[in-house]
């Protein structure tokens, strides 16, 4: 549906310049107050040319916070799982598009459903039929599909399954494909009846008067009051840092055991190893990193001149031994040059 109403939602007459100008006027107001970009909801249900028309009316970002000439970051919600006339590629000219196949496929692999293995991730990205990396906005889960709405189905991993979820988010943030988005959620009282969550409509944690509860911060920097704050989990926060450290570095030094133990590097800046098998991993691998002692940023992190958990010793030739039990709290290890002692 691109003309007329989608379910009961009002349809703006975006073919009219007056309407396009009013939309752009509002977006420009947001740019003035410091907004850096926009997610265009239900872009699939608007004509790509109509979106282009109001985007062309946007000003550059406010130079009080951004460098001169910076355009707003644009991504468009287009659910394209294949088999429909509307394609994500119709929208590439306007900005990035949501690649819903990403989380659905990665969830299937990490869950080891349908005979999938992490070894098959060697050509992850376009090789799996995804949109080009420079057009993709990727995520393990989002606000819709974490509760069974939107696209992705049962394979989607969420905070309700923290161990495989952290592995999936870790893989996403380490891998160069796409522009990544981390989810930050709230808990709700799930209640499954005949396989369906009858409470999937429930909103954020709230008081008896209907007001939303504040986000409280625990001593360990995680959130309370039923706010999940995945972005504050040590493993996820540290993998965001990893991604920033390795930015621009090539995908390198892939290794797998033919099953669910895999490793890869990002040039000479970072290296990550996963054990999603039901037995332990003990392997010596070429990391591509300079010699030295590194702190694993999954089990702990660098604190001053010591590691709070696992240390990895990279030899002069770039090789290191990795030991990951399938019983570990988080069965993966990540090291990068900013976590070197």
mmCIF file of C-alpha atoms in Angstrom:
data_model
loop_
_atom_site.group_PDB
_atom_site.id
_atom_site.type_symbol
_atom_site.label_atom_id
_atom_site.label_comp_id
_atom_site.label_asym_id
_atom_site.label_seq_id
_atom_site.Cartn_x
_atom_site.Cartn_y
_atom_site.Cartn_z
ATOM 1 C CA UNK A 1 0.000 0.000 0.000
ATOM 2 C CA UNK A 2 1.577 3.286 -1.107
ATOM 3 C CA UNK A 3 -1.564 5.193 -2.004
ATOM 4 C CA UNK A 4 -4.463 5.565 0.456
ATOM 5 C CA UNK A 5 -4.400 4.393 4.065
ATOM 6 C CA UNK A 6 -2.187 1.676 5.481
ATOM 7 C CA UNK A 7 -4.472 -0.063 7.989
ATOM 8 C CA UNK A 8 -6.028 2.955 9.751
ATOM 9 C CA UNK A 9 -3.065 5.329 9.445
ATOM 10 C CA UNK A 10 -3.727 8.673 7.784
ATOM 11 C CA UNK A 11 -2.144 9.015 4.332
ATOM 12 C CA UNK A 12 -0.363 12.314 3.730
ATOM 13 C CA UNK A 13 -0.688 13.688 0.194
ATOM 14 C CA UNK A 14 3.077 13.607 -0.325
ATOM 15 C CA UNK A 15 2.672 14.204 -4.049
ATOM 16 C CA UNK A 16 1.755 17.820 -3.186
ATOM 17 C CA UNK A 17 4.554 20.345 -2.747
ATOM 18 C CA UNK A 18 2.709 22.029 0.135
ATOM 19 C CA UNK A 19 2.670 18.762 2.102
ATOM 20 C CA UNK A 20 6.310 18.012 1.275
ATOM 21 C CA UNK A 21 7.232 21.496 2.476
ATOM 22 C CA UNK A 22 5.349 21.060 5.772
ATOM 23 C CA UNK A 23 7.130 17.739 6.426
ATOM 24 C CA UNK A 24 10.511 19.311 5.593
ATOM 25 C CA UNK A 25 9.699 22.341 7.766
ATOM 26 C CA UNK A 26 9.190 20.090 10.791
ATOM 27 C CA UNK A 27 12.337 18.066 10.057
ATOM 28 C CA UNK A 28 14.348 21.273 9.631
ATOM 29 C CA UNK A 29 13.097 22.487 13.017
ATOM 30 C CA UNK A 30 14.484 19.266 14.518
ATOM 31 C CA UNK A 31 17.790 19.804 12.679
ATOM 32 C CA UNK A 32 17.925 23.320 14.167
ATOM 33 C CA UNK A 33 17.681 21.927 17.715
ATOM 34 C CA UNK A 34 20.475 19.426 17.125
ATOM 35 C CA UNK A 35 18.944 16.269 15.628
ATOM 36 C CA UNK A 36 21.584 14.340 13.611
ATOM 37 C CA UNK A 37 19.376 12.125 11.487
ATOM 38 C CA UNK A 38 16.045 10.447 10.901
ATOM 39 C CA UNK A 39 14.511 6.993 10.749
ATOM 40 C CA UNK A 40 11.662 7.098 8.261
ATOM 41 C CA UNK A 41 8.978 4.760 9.550
ATOM 42 C CA UNK A 42 7.015 2.677 7.025
ATOM 43 C CA UNK A 43 9.033 4.112 4.116
ATOM 44 C CA UNK A 44 7.920 1.050 2.151
ATOM 45 C CA UNK A 45 4.437 2.606 2.097
ATOM 46 C CA UNK A 46 5.599 5.912 0.583
ATOM 47 C CA UNK A 47 6.748 6.473 -2.970
ATOM 48 C CA UNK A 48 10.566 6.736 -3.077
ATOM 49 C CA UNK A 49 10.291 9.894 -5.179
ATOM 50 C CA UNK A 50 8.019 11.553 -2.608
ATOM 51 C CA UNK A 51 10.562 10.823 0.138
ATOM 52 C CA UNK A 52 13.351 12.177 -2.074
ATOM 53 C CA UNK A 53 11.334 15.362 -2.609
ATOM 54 C CA UNK A 54 11.091 16.270 1.068
ATOM 55 C CA UNK A 55 14.657 15.110 1.830
ATOM 56 C CA UNK A 56 15.886 17.514 -0.870
ATOM 57 C CA UNK A 57 14.361 20.351 1.192
ATOM 58 C CA UNK A 58 16.423 19.548 4.307
ATOM 59 C CA UNK A 59 19.217 21.791 5.508
ATOM 60 C CA UNK A 60 22.647 20.594 6.615
ATOM 61 C CA UNK A 61 23.181 19.785 10.291
ATOM 62 C CA UNK A 62 23.566 22.579 12.841
ATOM 63 C CA UNK A 63 27.225 23.689 12.913
ATOM 64 C CA UNK A 64 26.967 24.326 16.659
ATOM 65 C CA UNK A 65 27.371 20.553 17.069
ATOM 66 C CA UNK A 66 28.393 19.203 13.657
ATOM 67 C CA UNK A 67 31.035 20.112 11.092
ATOM 68 C CA UNK A 68 29.939 22.383 8.245
ATOM 69 C CA UNK A 69 28.324 20.695 5.260
ATOM 70 C CA UNK A 70 27.214 17.558 7.170
ATOM 71 C CA UNK A 71 23.954 16.116 5.879
ATOM 72 C CA UNK A 72 21.466 14.402 8.203
ATOM 73 C CA UNK A 73 21.825 10.617 8.457
ATOM 74 C CA UNK A 74 18.786 9.000 6.806
ATOM 75 C CA UNK A 75 17.566 5.441 7.043
ATOM 76 C CA UNK A 76 14.283 4.052 5.890
ATOM 77 C CA UNK A 77 12.193 1.253 7.346
ATOM 78 C CA UNK A 78 11.627 -1.061 4.395
ATOM 79 C CA UNK A 79 10.734 -4.652 5.268
ATOM 80 C CA UNK A 80 11.945 -6.619 2.256
ATOM 81 C CA UNK A 81 12.272 -10.333 2.979
ATOM 82 C CA UNK A 82 11.990 -11.101 -0.742
ATOM 83 C CA UNK A 83 8.981 -12.232 -2.772
ATOM 84 C CA UNK A 84 7.253 -8.832 -2.911
ATOM 85 C CA UNK A 85 7.078 -6.226 -5.667
ATOM 86 C CA UNK A 86 8.503 -3.475 -3.408
ATOM 87 C CA UNK A 87 12.257 -3.810 -2.944
ATOM 88 C CA UNK A 88 14.666 -2.189 -0.525
ATOM 89 C CA UNK A 89 16.720 -1.221 -3.582
ATOM 90 C CA UNK A 90 13.925 1.151 -4.679
ATOM 91 C CA UNK A 91 14.996 3.377 -1.757
ATOM 92 C CA UNK A 92 18.815 3.341 -2.053
ATOM 93 C CA UNK A 93 18.843 6.808 -3.630
ATOM 94 C CA UNK A 94 17.380 8.322 -0.442
ATOM 95 C CA UNK A 95 19.700 6.775 2.145
ATOM 96 C CA UNK A 96 20.171 3.493 3.950
ATOM 97 C CA UNK A 97 17.460 0.868 4.367
ATOM 98 C CA UNK A 98 16.716 -1.555 7.190
ATOM 99 C CA UNK A 99 18.012 -5.042 6.329
ATOM 100 C CA UNK A 100 15.537 -7.247 8.202
ATOM 101 C CA UNK A 101 17.041 -10.433 6.769
ATOM 102 C CA UNK A 102 20.180 -9.734 8.850
ATOM 103 C CA UNK A 103 18.763 -10.420 12.316
ATOM 104 C CA UNK A 104 16.520 -13.225 11.108
ATOM 105 C CA UNK A 105 19.435 -15.107 9.504
ATOM 106 C CA UNK A 106 21.953 -14.393 12.266
ATOM 107 C CA UNK A 107 19.448 -15.636 14.854
ATOM 108 C CA UNK A 108 18.968 -18.856 12.868
ATOM 109 C CA UNK A 109 22.753 -19.389 12.742
ATOM 110 C CA UNK A 110 23.431 -18.670 16.434
ATOM 111 C CA UNK A 111 20.479 -20.921 17.417
ATOM 112 C CA UNK A 112 21.858 -23.614 15.057
ATOM 113 C CA UNK A 113 18.432 -24.092 13.478
ATOM 114 C CA UNK A 114 17.916 -25.650 10.037
ATOM 115 C CA UNK A 115 21.447 -27.088 10.027
ATOM 116 C CA UNK A 116 23.029 -23.626 10.068
ATOM 117 C CA UNK A 117 26.578 -23.233 11.444
ATOM 118 C CA UNK A 118 28.740 -20.248 12.298
ATOM 119 C CA UNK A 119 31.303 -21.620 9.794
ATOM 120 C CA UNK A 120 28.866 -20.543 7.062
ATOM 121 C CA UNK A 121 29.276 -16.876 8.149
ATOM 122 C CA UNK A 122 32.578 -16.624 6.248
ATOM 123 C CA UNK A 123 30.840 -14.740 3.405
ATOM 124 C CA UNK A 124 28.354 -12.913 5.688
ATOM 125 C CA UNK A 125 26.810 -9.807 4.142
ATOM 126 C CA UNK A 126 26.052 -9.457 0.447
ATOM 127 C CA UNK A 127 26.993 -13.139 0.040
ATOM 128 C CA UNK A 128 23.850 -13.996 1.999
ATOM 129 C CA UNK A 129 21.642 -11.963 -0.336
ATOM 130 C CA UNK A 130 21.611 -8.806 1.774
ATOM 131 C CA UNK A 131 21.571 -5.267 0.371
ATOM 132 C CA UNK A 132 24.976 -3.638 -0.333
ATOM 133 C CA UNK A 133 26.920 -2.831 2.845
ATOM 134 C CA UNK A 134 26.887 0.925 2.163
ATOM 135 C CA UNK A 135 23.066 0.891 1.996
ATOM 136 C CA UNK A 136 22.388 -1.441 4.948
ATOM 137 C CA UNK A 137 21.174 -0.492 8.437
ATOM 138 C CA UNK A 138 21.533 -3.675 10.485
ATOM 139 C CA UNK A 139 20.424 -4.922 13.896
ATOM 140 C CA UNK A 140 19.983 -8.170 15.796
ATOM 141 C CA UNK A 141 16.491 -7.176 16.950
ATOM 142 C CA UNK A 142 14.296 -4.095 17.001
ATOM 143 C CA UNK A 143 11.328 -2.764 18.961
ATOM 144 C CA UNK A 144 8.865 -4.628 16.730
ATOM 145 C CA UNK A 145 10.408 -8.023 16.112
ATOM 146 C CA UNK A 146 11.644 -8.487 19.686
ATOM 147 C CA UNK A 147 7.958 -8.969 20.511
ATOM 148 C CA UNK A 148 6.936 -10.899 17.418
ATOM 149 C CA UNK A 149 5.721 -7.895 15.375
ATOM 150 C CA UNK A 150 7.127 -6.709 12.056
ATOM 151 C CA UNK A 151 9.587 -9.052 10.354
ATOM 152 C CA UNK A 152 11.952 -11.796 11.341
ATOM 153 C CA UNK A 153 9.854 -14.445 13.024
ATOM 154 C CA UNK A 154 10.829 -16.838 15.795
ATOM 155 C CA UNK A 155 14.586 -16.862 15.098
ATOM 156 C CA UNK A 156 15.084 -13.276 16.319
ATOM 157 C CA UNK A 157 17.385 -13.140 19.354
ATOM 158 C CA UNK A 158 16.582 -10.674 22.150
ATOM 159 C CA UNK A 159 17.612 -9.745 25.689
ATOM 160 C CA UNK A 160 15.318 -12.550 26.919
ATOM 161 C CA UNK A 161 18.043 -14.937 25.664
ATOM 162 C CA UNK A 162 21.080 -13.013 26.932
ATOM 163 C CA UNK A 163 23.882 -15.512 26.215
ATOM 164 C CA UNK A 164 23.240 -16.095 22.493
ATOM 165 C CA UNK A 165 22.064 -12.488 22.156
ATOM 166 C CA UNK A 166 25.417 -11.106 23.327
ATOM 167 C CA UNK A 167 27.191 -13.424 20.850
ATOM 168 C CA UNK A 168 25.006 -12.185 17.988
ATOM 169 C CA UNK A 169 25.499 -8.506 18.894
ATOM 170 C CA UNK A 170 29.234 -9.160 19.319
ATOM 171 C CA UNK A 171 29.429 -10.728 15.864
ATOM 172 C CA UNK A 172 27.461 -7.847 14.330
ATOM 173 C CA UNK A 173 29.651 -5.173 15.911
ATOM 174 C CA UNK A 174 32.896 -6.938 14.962
ATOM 175 C CA UNK A 175 31.896 -7.567 11.333
ATOM 176 C CA UNK A 176 32.380 -4.744 8.799
ATOM 177 C CA UNK A 177 29.055 -5.233 6.971
ATOM 178 C CA UNK A 178 26.457 -2.488 7.272
ATOM 179 C CA UNK A 179 25.768 0.403 9.628
ATOM 180 C CA UNK A 180 24.982 -1.166 13.003
ATOM 181 C CA UNK A 181 22.258 -0.278 15.466
ATOM 182 C CA UNK A 182 22.195 -1.510 19.073
ATOM 183 C CA UNK A 183 18.836 -2.137 20.742
ATOM 184 C CA UNK A 184 17.918 -0.693 24.146
ATOM 185 C CA UNK A 185 14.760 -2.183 25.604
ATOM 186 C CA UNK A 186 12.433 -2.395 28.563
ATOM 187 C CA UNK A 187 11.057 -5.583 30.095
ATOM 188 C CA UNK A 188 7.376 -6.317 29.967
ATOM 189 C CA UNK A 189 5.431 -9.167 31.634
ATOM 190 C CA UNK A 190 5.459 -11.755 28.841
ATOM 191 C CA UNK A 191 2.592 -14.245 28.956
ATOM 192 C CA UNK A 192 2.487 -16.995 26.349
ATOM 193 C CA UNK A 193 -0.864 -18.525 25.453
ATOM 194 C CA UNK A 194 -0.790 -21.102 22.642
ATOM 195 C CA UNK A 195 2.670 -19.903 21.617
ATOM 196 C CA UNK A 196 1.715 -16.219 21.439
ATOM 197 C CA UNK A 197 2.605 -13.462 23.898
ATOM 198 C CA UNK A 198 -0.774 -12.002 24.859
ATOM 199 C CA UNK A 199 1.050 -9.100 26.563
ATOM 200 C CA UNK A 200 2.952 -8.047 23.420
ATOM 201 C CA UNK A 201 1.103 -4.704 23.459
ATOM 202 C CA UNK A 202 2.413 -3.553 26.850
ATOM 203 C CA UNK A 203 4.406 -0.316 26.950
ATOM 204 C CA UNK A 204 7.276 0.862 29.180
ATOM 205 C CA UNK A 205 7.552 0.313 32.940
ATOM 206 C CA UNK A 206 4.984 2.579 34.518
ATOM 207 C CA UNK A 207 3.518 3.686 37.823
ATOM 208 C CA UNK A 208 -0.086 3.040 38.831
ATOM 209 C CA UNK A 209 -1.076 6.495 37.534
ATOM 210 C CA UNK A 210 0.210 5.576 34.057
ATOM 211 C CA UNK A 211 3.352 7.729 34.203
ATOM 212 C CA UNK A 212 6.550 6.132 32.883
ATOM 213 C CA UNK A 213 9.058 5.018 35.519
ATOM 214 C CA UNK A 214 12.460 6.753 35.497
ATOM 215 C CA UNK A 215 15.542 4.916 34.242
ATOM 216 C CA UNK A 216 17.544 4.211 37.393
ATOM 217 C CA UNK A 217 21.255 3.302 37.160
ATOM 218 C CA UNK A 218 22.604 0.429 39.273
ATOM 219 C CA UNK A 219 26.026 0.402 40.950
ATOM 220 C CA UNK A 220 27.385 -1.798 38.132
ATOM 221 C CA UNK A 221 26.157 0.813 35.570
ATOM 222 C CA UNK A 222 23.294 -1.377 34.297
ATOM 223 C CA UNK A 223 19.716 -0.086 34.563
ATOM 224 C CA UNK A 224 16.945 -0.794 37.053
ATOM 225 C CA UNK A 225 13.163 -0.335 37.116
ATOM 226 C CA UNK A 226 12.791 -2.975 34.356
ATOM 227 C CA UNK A 227 14.774 -0.891 31.845
ATOM 228 C CA UNK A 228 17.069 -3.372 30.083
ATOM 229 C CA UNK A 229 19.607 -0.921 28.622
ATOM 230 C CA UNK A 230 21.446 -3.506 26.511
ATOM 231 C CA UNK A 231 23.714 -0.666 25.362
ATOM 232 C CA UNK A 232 25.092 -0.521 28.929
ATOM 233 C CA UNK A 233 25.896 -4.242 29.199
ATOM 234 C CA UNK A 234 29.694 -4.518 29.478
ATOM 235 C CA UNK A 235 30.019 -6.962 26.578
ATOM 236 C CA UNK A 236 27.928 -4.818 24.214
ATOM 237 C CA UNK A 237 29.390 -1.468 25.297
ATOM 238 C CA UNK A 238 32.904 -2.867 24.841
ATOM 239 C CA UNK A 239 32.044 -4.227 21.384
ATOM 240 C CA UNK A 240 30.831 -0.765 20.337
ATOM 241 C CA UNK A 241 34.280 0.496 21.367
ATOM 242 C CA UNK A 242 35.833 -2.406 19.396
ATOM 243 C CA UNK A 243 33.880 -1.380 16.283
ATOM 244 C CA UNK A 244 35.078 2.205 16.555
ATOM 245 C CA UNK A 245 38.703 1.108 17.055
ATOM 246 C CA UNK A 246 38.691 -1.179 13.967
ATOM 247 C CA UNK A 247 36.693 1.187 11.734
ATOM 248 C CA UNK A 248 37.983 1.099 8.146
ATOM 249 C CA UNK A 249 40.051 -2.059 8.701
ATOM 250 C CA UNK A 250 39.512 -5.028 6.356
ATOM 251 C CA UNK A 251 37.832 -8.312 7.294
ATOM 252 C CA UNK A 252 40.823 -10.674 7.697
ATOM 253 C CA UNK A 253 42.305 -13.908 9.099
ATOM 254 C CA UNK A 254 39.074 -15.925 9.037
ATOM 255 C CA UNK A 255 39.245 -19.311 10.763
ATOM 256 C CA UNK A 256 36.582 -21.938 11.439
ATOM 257 C CA UNK A 257 36.480 -25.556 12.573
ATOM 258 C CA UNK A 258 33.795 -26.475 10.034
ATOM 259 C CA UNK A 259 31.198 -26.192 12.789
ATOM 260 C CA UNK A 260 30.406 -23.393 15.264
ATOM 261 C CA UNK A 261 33.862 -22.228 16.284
ATOM 262 C CA UNK A 262 34.952 -19.222 14.219
ATOM 263 C CA UNK A 263 37.376 -16.323 14.407
ATOM 264 C CA UNK A 264 38.248 -13.291 12.327
ATOM 265 C CA UNK A 265 40.269 -10.118 12.517
ATOM 266 C CA UNK A 266 39.896 -6.526 11.421
ATOM 267 C CA UNK A 267 43.248 -5.776 9.828
ATOM 268 C CA UNK A 268 45.867 -5.046 12.478
ATOM 269 C CA UNK A 269 43.446 -3.465 14.981
ATOM 270 C CA UNK A 270 41.176 -6.193 16.373
ATOM 271 C CA UNK A 271 40.440 -9.926 16.573
ATOM 272 C CA UNK A 272 37.459 -11.955 17.817
ATOM 273 C CA UNK A 273 36.904 -15.671 18.497
ATOM 274 C CA UNK A 274 33.570 -17.473 19.062
ATOM 275 C CA UNK A 275 32.798 -20.917 20.458
ATOM 276 C CA UNK A 276 29.164 -21.821 19.837
ATOM 277 C CA UNK A 277 29.838 -25.569 19.840
ATOM 278 C CA UNK A 278 28.991 -27.944 22.691
ATOM 279 C CA UNK A 279 32.669 -28.645 23.392
ATOM 280 C CA UNK A 280 35.623 -26.469 24.353
ATOM 281 C CA UNK A 281 37.851 -24.520 21.998
ATOM 282 C CA UNK A 282 41.644 -24.601 22.309
ATOM 283 C CA UNK A 283 43.354 -23.229 19.208
ATOM 284 C CA UNK A 284 46.339 -21.146 18.147
ATOM 285 C CA UNK A 285 45.421 -18.534 15.518
ATOM 286 C CA UNK A 286 46.990 -15.761 13.469
ATOM 287 C CA UNK A 287 45.464 -12.546 14.838
ATOM 288 C CA UNK A 288 47.174 -9.982 12.592
ATOM 289 C CA UNK A 289 47.848 -7.900 15.719
ATOM 290 C CA UNK A 290 51.130 -6.460 17.040
ATOM 291 C CA UNK A 291 52.889 -8.539 19.711
ATOM 292 C CA UNK A 292 51.887 -7.926 23.298
ATOM 293 C CA UNK A 293 49.416 -8.689 26.080
ATOM 294 C CA UNK A 294 45.782 -7.810 25.395
ATOM 295 C CA UNK A 295 42.732 -7.710 27.656
ATOM 296 C CA UNK A 296 39.669 -9.628 26.513
ATOM 297 C CA UNK A 297 36.901 -7.010 26.441
ATOM 298 C CA UNK A 298 34.120 -9.609 26.818
ATOM 299 C CA UNK A 299 35.016 -11.290 30.128
ATOM 300 C CA UNK A 300 36.406 -8.003 31.452
ATOM 301 C CA UNK A 301 38.397 -5.037 30.207
ATOM 302 C CA UNK A 302 41.594 -3.051 30.552
ATOM 303 C CA UNK A 303 41.802 -1.069 33.795
ATOM 304 C CA UNK A 304 44.918 1.066 34.078
ATOM 305 C CA UNK A 305 47.827 -1.294 33.504
ATOM 306 C CA UNK A 306 46.064 -4.598 34.162
ATOM 307 C CA UNK A 307 43.194 -6.744 32.842
ATOM 308 C CA UNK A 308 40.128 -7.383 34.999
ATOM 309 C CA UNK A 309 39.685 -10.865 33.445
ATOM 310 C CA UNK A 310 41.173 -12.930 30.596
ATOM 311 C CA UNK A 311 44.538 -11.918 29.105
ATOM 312 C CA UNK A 312 45.604 -12.884 25.572
ATOM 313 C CA UNK A 313 49.306 -13.044 24.688
ATOM 314 C CA UNK A 314 50.091 -12.288 21.038
ATOM 315 C CA UNK A 315 53.544 -13.490 19.937
ATOM 316 C CA UNK A 316 55.993 -11.646 17.672
ATOM 317 C CA UNK A 317 54.566 -13.425 14.606
ATOM 318 C CA UNK A 318 50.998 -12.363 15.464
ATOM 319 C CA UNK A 319 49.753 -15.741 16.707
ATOM 320 C CA UNK A 320 47.929 -16.310 19.989
ATOM 321 C CA UNK A 321 46.366 -19.245 21.804
ATOM 322 C CA UNK A 322 42.682 -19.058 22.678
ATOM 323 C CA UNK A 323 40.881 -21.214 25.217
ATOM 324 C CA UNK A 324 37.085 -20.892 25.400
ATOM 325 C CA UNK A 325 34.948 -23.375 27.314
ATOM 326 C CA UNK A 326 31.444 -24.021 26.008
ATOM 327 C CA UNK A 327 30.426 -23.477 29.655
ATOM 328 C CA UNK A 328 31.824 -19.929 29.832
ATOM 329 C CA UNK A 329 29.362 -17.168 30.732
ATOM 330 C CA UNK A 330 30.105 -15.617 27.343
ATOM 331 C CA UNK A 331 31.792 -18.082 24.975
ATOM 332 C CA UNK A 332 33.679 -15.509 22.931
ATOM 333 C CA UNK A 333 36.834 -13.401 23.262
ATOM 334 C CA UNK A 334 37.557 -10.026 21.656
ATOM 335 C CA UNK A 335 40.815 -8.073 21.709
ATOM 336 C CA UNK A 336 41.806 -4.771 20.103
ATOM 337 C CA UNK A 337 44.763 -2.407 20.096
ATOM 338 C CA UNK A 338 43.198 0.002 22.616
ATOM 339 C CA UNK A 339 42.884 -2.894 25.097
ATOM 340 C CA UNK A 340 46.618 -3.706 24.933
ATOM 341 C CA UNK A 341 48.683 -3.445 28.100
#
